[in-house]
CSV table of C-alpha atoms in Angstrom, one decimal:
chain,number,residue,atom,x,y,z
A,1138,LEU,CA,27.8,-11.9,-13.2
A,1139,LEU,CA,24.6,-12.3,-15.3
A,1140,GLY,CA,23.8,-8.7,-14.6
A,1141,ALA,CA,27.0,-7.6,-16.4
A,1142,THR,CA,26.1,-9.7,-19.5
A,1143,PRO,CA,22.5,-9.0,-20.6
A,1144,SER,CA,22.7,-11.4,-23.6
A,1145,GLU,CA,23.7,-14.3,-21.4
A,1146,ARG,CA,21.1,-13.3,-18.8
A,1147,SER,CA,18.4,-13.4,-21.5
A,1148,ARG,CA,19.6,-16.8,-22.8
A,1149,PHE,CA,19.8,-18.3,-19.3
A,1150,ARG,CA,16.3,-17.0,-18.6
A,1151,ALA,CA,14.9,-18.6,-21.7
A,1152,ILE,CA,16.5,-21.9,-20.9
A,1153,ALA,CA,15.2,-21.8,-17.3
A,1154,GLU,CA,11.7,-21.0,-18.4
A,1155,ARG,CA,11.7,-23.9,-20.9
A,1156,GLU,CA,12.9,-26.3,-18.2
A,1157,LEU,CA,10.3,-25.1,-15.7
A,1158,ARG,CA,7.5,-25.4,-18.2
A,1159,ALA,CA,8.5,-29.0,-18.8
A,1160,LYS,CA,8.7,-29.9,-15.1
A,1161,ASP,CA,6.1,-27.6,-13.5
A,1162,THR,CA,4.3,-29.5,-10.8
A,1163,ASP,CA,2.8,-26.5,-8.9
A,1164,ARG,CA,-1.0,-26.8,-8.9
A,1165,LEU,CA,-3.4,-23.9,-9.1
A,1166,GLU,CA,-5.6,-25.5,-6.4
A,1167,ASP,CA,-2.7,-25.1,-4.0
A,1168,HIS,CA,-3.5,-21.4,-3.9
A,1169,ALA,CA,-6.4,-20.2,-1.9
A,1170,PHE,CA,-7.8,-18.0,-4.6
A,1171,PHE,CA,-8.4,-21.0,-6.9
A,1172,ASN,CA,-9.8,-23.4,-4.2
A,1173,ASP,CA,-13.5,-22.9,-5.1
A,1174,PHE,CA,-13.2,-23.4,-8.9
A,1175,SER,CA,-14.1,-26.6,-10.6
A,1176,ARG,CA,-11.4,-28.9,-11.8
A,1177,GLN,CA,-12.5,-28.4,-15.4
A,1178,PHE,CA,-12.1,-24.7,-15.1
A,1179,LEU,CA,-8.7,-25.0,-13.6
A,1180,ASN,CA,-7.6,-27.4,-16.4
A,1181,LEU,CA,-8.7,-24.7,-18.8
A,1182,LEU,CA,-6.7,-22.0,-17.0
A,1183,ARG,CA,-3.5,-24.0,-16.4
A,1184,PRO,CA,-2.1,-23.8,-20.0
A,1185,LYS,CA,-2.9,-20.1,-20.0
A,1186,CYS,CA,-0.5,-19.4,-17.1
A,1187,ARG,CA,2.8,-18.4,-18.6
A,1188,VAL,CA,5.9,-19.3,-16.6
A,1189,GLN,CA,8.5,-16.5,-16.2
A,1190,VAL,CA,11.8,-16.5,-14.4
A,1191,TYR,CA,12.9,-13.5,-12.4
A,1192,PHE,CA,16.4,-13.0,-11.0
A,1193,ALA,CA,17.1,-11.4,-7.7
A,1194,GLU,CA,16.4,-7.7,-7.4
A,1195,GLU,CA,14.2,-7.7,-10.5
A,1196,PRO,CA,10.8,-5.9,-10.4
A,1197,LEU,CA,7.8,-8.1,-11.2
A,1198,MET,CA,5.6,-5.0,-11.4
A,1199,ARG,CA,5.9,-1.3,-10.8
A,1200,GLN,CA,3.6,1.1,-8.9
A,1201,GLY,CA,1.4,3.0,-11.3
A,1202,GLU,CA,1.6,0.5,-14.2
A,1203,ARG,CA,-1.6,-1.0,-15.8
A,1204,ALA,CA,-2.8,-3.9,-13.7
A,1205,ASP,CA,-3.7,-6.4,-16.4
A,1206,SER,CA,-2.4,-9.7,-15.0
A,1207,LEU,CA,-2.2,-12.0,-11.9
A,1208,PHE,CA,1.2,-13.1,-10.5
A,1209,ILE,CA,1.1,-16.6,-9.1
A,1210,LEU,CA,4.2,-17.0,-6.8
A,1211,GLY,CA,5.5,-20.5,-6.1
A,1212,ALA,CA,6.6,-22.1,-2.8
A,1213,GLU,CA,10.2,-20.8,-3.2
A,1214,SER,CA,9.3,-17.2,-4.0
A,1215,ARG,CA,10.5,-14.3,-1.8
A,1216,VAL,CA,9.5,-10.8,-2.7
A,1217,VAL,CA,9.2,-7.3,-1.2
A,1218,LEU,CA,6.5,-4.8,-1.8
A,1219,ASP,CA,7.3,-1.1,-2.0
A,1220,VAL,CA,4.9,1.9,-1.9
A,1221,ASP,CA,6.3,5.3,-2.9
A,1222,GLY,CA,9.8,3.9,-2.5
A,1223,VAL,CA,9.2,2.6,1.1
A,1224,GLN,CA,9.3,-1.1,1.8
A,1225,VAL,CA,5.9,-2.0,3.4
A,1226,LYS,CA,5.9,-5.8,3.3
A,1227,GLU,CA,7.9,-9.0,2.6
A,1228,MET,CA,6.3,-12.1,1.4
A,1229,GLN,CA,7.5,-15.7,1.1
A,1230,GLY,CA,6.0,-18.8,-0.4
A,1231,ARG,CA,2.8,-19.2,-2.4
A,1232,HIS,CA,0.8,-16.1,-3.1
A,1233,CYS,CA,-1.5,-14.7,-5.7
A,1234,ILE,CA,-0.7,-11.0,-6.3
A,1235,GLY,CA,-3.0,-8.8,-8.4
A,1236,ILE,CA,-6.4,-10.6,-7.9
A,1237,LEU,CA,-8.3,-7.4,-8.5
A,1238,ALA,CA,-6.5,-7.0,-11.9
A,1239,LEU,CA,-8.5,-10.1,-12.9
A,1240,ILE,CA,-11.9,-9.6,-11.2
A,1241,GLY,CA,-12.2,-5.8,-11.3
A,1242,GLN,CA,-14.9,-4.4,-13.5
A,1243,LYS,CA,-12.3,-2.0,-15.1
A,1244,LEU,CA,-8.6,-1.9,-15.6
A,1245,MET,CA,-6.7,-0.6,-12.6
A,1246,ARG,CA,-3.2,0.6,-11.8
A,1247,ARG,CA,-0.7,-1.2,-9.6
A,1248,ALA,CA,-0.8,0.0,-6.1
A,1249,CYS,CA,2.8,-1.0,-5.3
A,1250,THR,CA,6.1,-2.2,-6.8
A,1251,MET,CA,7.0,-5.8,-6.2
A,1252,VAL,CA,10.7,-6.8,-6.3
A,1253,THR,CA,12.3,-10.3,-6.0
A,1254,HIS,CA,14.7,-11.1,-3.2
A,1255,THR,CA,15.9,-14.3,-4.8
A,1256,THR,CA,15.6,-15.9,-8.2
A,1257,CYS,CA,12.1,-17.4,-8.5
A,1258,ALA,CA,9.7,-18.8,-11.0
A,1259,VAL,CA,6.4,-17.0,-11.4
A,1260,ARG,CA,3.3,-17.9,-13.4
A,1261,VAL,CA,1.4,-15.0,-15.0
A,1262,LEU,CA,-2.3,-15.1,-15.9
A,1263,THR,CA,-3.5,-12.2,-18.0
A,1264,ARG,CA,-6.9,-10.5,-17.6
A,1265,GLU,CA,-7.7,-11.3,-21.2
A,1266,ASP,CA,-7.1,-15.0,-20.8
A,1267,TRP,CA,-9.0,-15.1,-17.6
A,1268,LEU,CA,-12.1,-13.4,-19.1
A,1269,ASP,CA,-12.0,-15.7,-22.1
A,1270,ALA,CA,-12.1,-18.7,-19.7
A,1271,LEU,CA,-15.0,-17.3,-17.7
A,1272,LYS,CA,-17.2,-17.1,-20.8
A,1273,LEU,CA,-17.5,-20.9,-20.7
A,1274,TYR,CA,-18.4,-21.0,-17.0
A,1275,PRO,CA,-21.3,-18.7,-16.1
A,1276,LYS,CA,-21.6,-20.1,-12.6
A,1277,HIS,CA,-18.1,-19.0,-11.9
A,1278,ARG,CA,-18.9,-15.5,-13.2
A,1279,GLU,CA,-21.7,-15.3,-10.6
A,1280,TRP,CA,-19.2,-16.3,-7.8
A,1281,ILE,CA,-16.7,-13.8,-9.1
A,1282,ALA,CA,-19.3,-11.0,-9.0
A,1283,SER,CA,-20.1,-11.9,-5.4
A,1284,PHE,CA,-16.4,-12.2,-4.5
A,1285,THR,CA,-15.6,-8.9,-6.1
A,1286,ALA,CA,-18.4,-7.1,-4.2
A,1287,GLU,CA,-17.0,-8.6,-0.9
A,1288,GLN,CA,-13.4,-7.5,-1.8
A,1289,ASN,CA,-14.6,-4.0,-2.7
A,1290,GLN,CA,-16.4,-3.7,0.6
A,1291,ILE,CA,-13.3,-4.9,2.5
A,1292,ILE,CA,-11.2,-2.3,0.6
A,1293,SER,CA,-13.8,0.4,1.2
A,1294,ASP,CA,-13.9,-0.4,5.0
A,1295,ALA,CA,-10.1,-0.4,5.1
A,1296,ARG,CA,-9.9,2.9,3.3
A,1297,GLN,CA,-12.4,4.5,5.7
A,1298,LYS,CA,-10.5,3.2,8.6
A,1299,LEU,CA,-7.2,4.6,7.2
A,1300,GLN,CA,-8.8,7.9,6.6
A,1301,ARG,CA,-10.2,8.1,10.2
A,1302,ARG,CA,-6.8,7.2,11.5
A,1303,CYS,CA,-5.0,9.8,9.4
A,1304,ALA,CA,-7.6,12.4,10.5
A,1305,LYS,CA,-7.0,11.5,14.1
A,1306,GLU,CA,-3.3,11.7,13.7
A,1307,LYS,CA,-3.6,15.1,12.1
A,1308,VAL,CA,-5.7,16.4,15.0
A,1309,GLN,CA,-3.2,15.0,17.5
A,1310,ALA,CA,-0.3,16.5,15.6
A,1311,ARG,CA,-2.0,19.9,15.5
A,1312,ASP,CA,-2.8,19.7,19.3
A,1313,SER,CA,0.7,18.7,20.0
A,1314,LEU,CA,2.1,21.6,18.0
A,1315,ALA,CA,-0.3,24.1,19.7
A,1316,THR,CA,0.8,22.8,23.1
A,1317,ARG,CA,4.5,23.1,22.3
A,1318,THR,CA,3.9,26.6,20.9
A,1319,HIS,CA,2.0,27.6,24.1
A,1320,TYR,CA,4.9,26.5,26.4
A,1321,ASP,CA,7.5,27.9,24.1
A,1322,ARG,CA,5.8,31.4,24.3
A,1323,GLN,CA,5.6,31.1,28.0
A,1324,ALA,CA,9.3,30.2,28.2
A,1325,ARG,CA,10.2,33.3,26.1
A,1326,GLY,CA,7.9,35.6,28.2
A,1327,LEU,CA,5.6,36.2,25.2
A,1328,PHE,CA,2.5,34.7,26.7
A,1329,ASN,CA,-0.1,37.3,27.6
A,1330,PRO,CA,-2.1,36.5,30.8
A,1331,PHE,CA,-3.9,39.8,30.6
A,1332,PRO,CA,-5.9,39.7,27.3
A,1333,GLU,CA,-8.0,42.7,28.4
A,1334,LEU,CA,-4.8,44.8,28.2
A,1335,GLY,CA,-4.0,43.7,24.6
A,1336,THR,CA,-0.5,43.2,23.4
A,1337,GLY,CA,0.9,46.7,23.9
A,1338,PRO,CA,3.3,48.1,26.4
A,1339,ALA,CA,0.8,47.9,29.3
A,1340,ALA,CA,0.4,44.2,28.7
A,1341,THR,CA,4.2,43.8,28.7
A,1342,ARG,CA,4.5,45.8,32.0
A,1343,ALA,CA,1.8,43.7,33.5
A,1344,GLN,CA,3.7,40.5,32.5
A,1345,MET,CA,6.9,41.8,34.1
A,1346,GLY,CA,5.2,43.2,37.3
A,1347,GLN,CA,6.2,46.8,36.3
A,1348,ASP,CA,2.7,48.5,36.6
A,1349,ASP,CA,3.7,50.2,39.9
A,1350,ALA,CA,6.7,51.7,38.3
A,1351,SER,CA,4.7,53.6,35.7
A,1352,PRO,CA,4.7,57.5,36.0
A,1353,ARG,CA,0.9,57.5,36.6
A,1354,SER,CA,1.3,55.0,39.5
A,1355,ALA,CA,4.1,57.1,41.0
A,1356,ALA,CA,2.0,60.3,40.8
A,1357,ASP,CA,-0.9,58.6,42.4
A,1358,ALA,CA,1.3,57.3,45.2
A,1359,GLY,CA,2.7,60.8,45.8
A,1360,GLY,CA,-0.8,62.4,45.9
A,1361,GLU,CA,-2.0,59.9,48.4
A,1362,GLY,CA,1.0,60.8,50.6
A,1363,ARG,CA,0.2,64.5,50.5
A,1364,GLU,CA,-3.3,63.9,51.6
C-alpha cells in the first residue's frame, strides 16, 4: 500500500525515524566491531549514528556505489546480499556492514547490493564523522591501523585462494572438454590411431581396415600368386 503512495511512504518513514531516535536502546558495544573502543569514544560516536528506516525490498546500498558509510543493523534486521544480480548471502540480526568504508585508507566501491527482507531500522555512520571522531583518540587510530592491516591481509589471502580455485576449475573444465572431445571423435570414427599416415585417405582406410582392398595390395597379392 505504501509503495503505491510515495508521499505517504515518505511521511511514515519520517515519523518512524523520529520515534526510533527517541526510543533507541541499541548500544554500539553490542556489535563486535565496537567492542574494543573506550566508552568515551563510543559516546562521541553514538549521536553521529543517523537512524534510518527501510521498508521491505528496499536497497540499503548498491554494488558499485561509493562506500562512504557504515550500516549498523539492529537485532530485528533481515537483509540479503546480491553480487552481479545473484543472491550470495542472507543475514539476520546485528551486523556491521561496510567496515572497510570507514577504516580503509581510500574511498572504495560497494562490492555488493544489500536489500531488506523486512522493514528494519538501520543506523548509518559516515566515514567523515568517523574520521572526525578519531582525531581526538590517537590510540584508537593506532588500533585501527593494525586492524586494517589484518583485514587487508585476510582479504588478500581470500583473493589468492579464490584465484587458485578458479584457475583449478578452469584446468578441470579444459581437461573435461578435451576428454569429451576425444571420445566424441572416437564415436564418430574421426580419431586417427595412425598419426604416421597423416589425415588423408590412407589414414581413413587404415581406420576402416581397408588397406588390403587397395589396388596396390591386390596387385601385390596377385604377383605373389604367380610366383
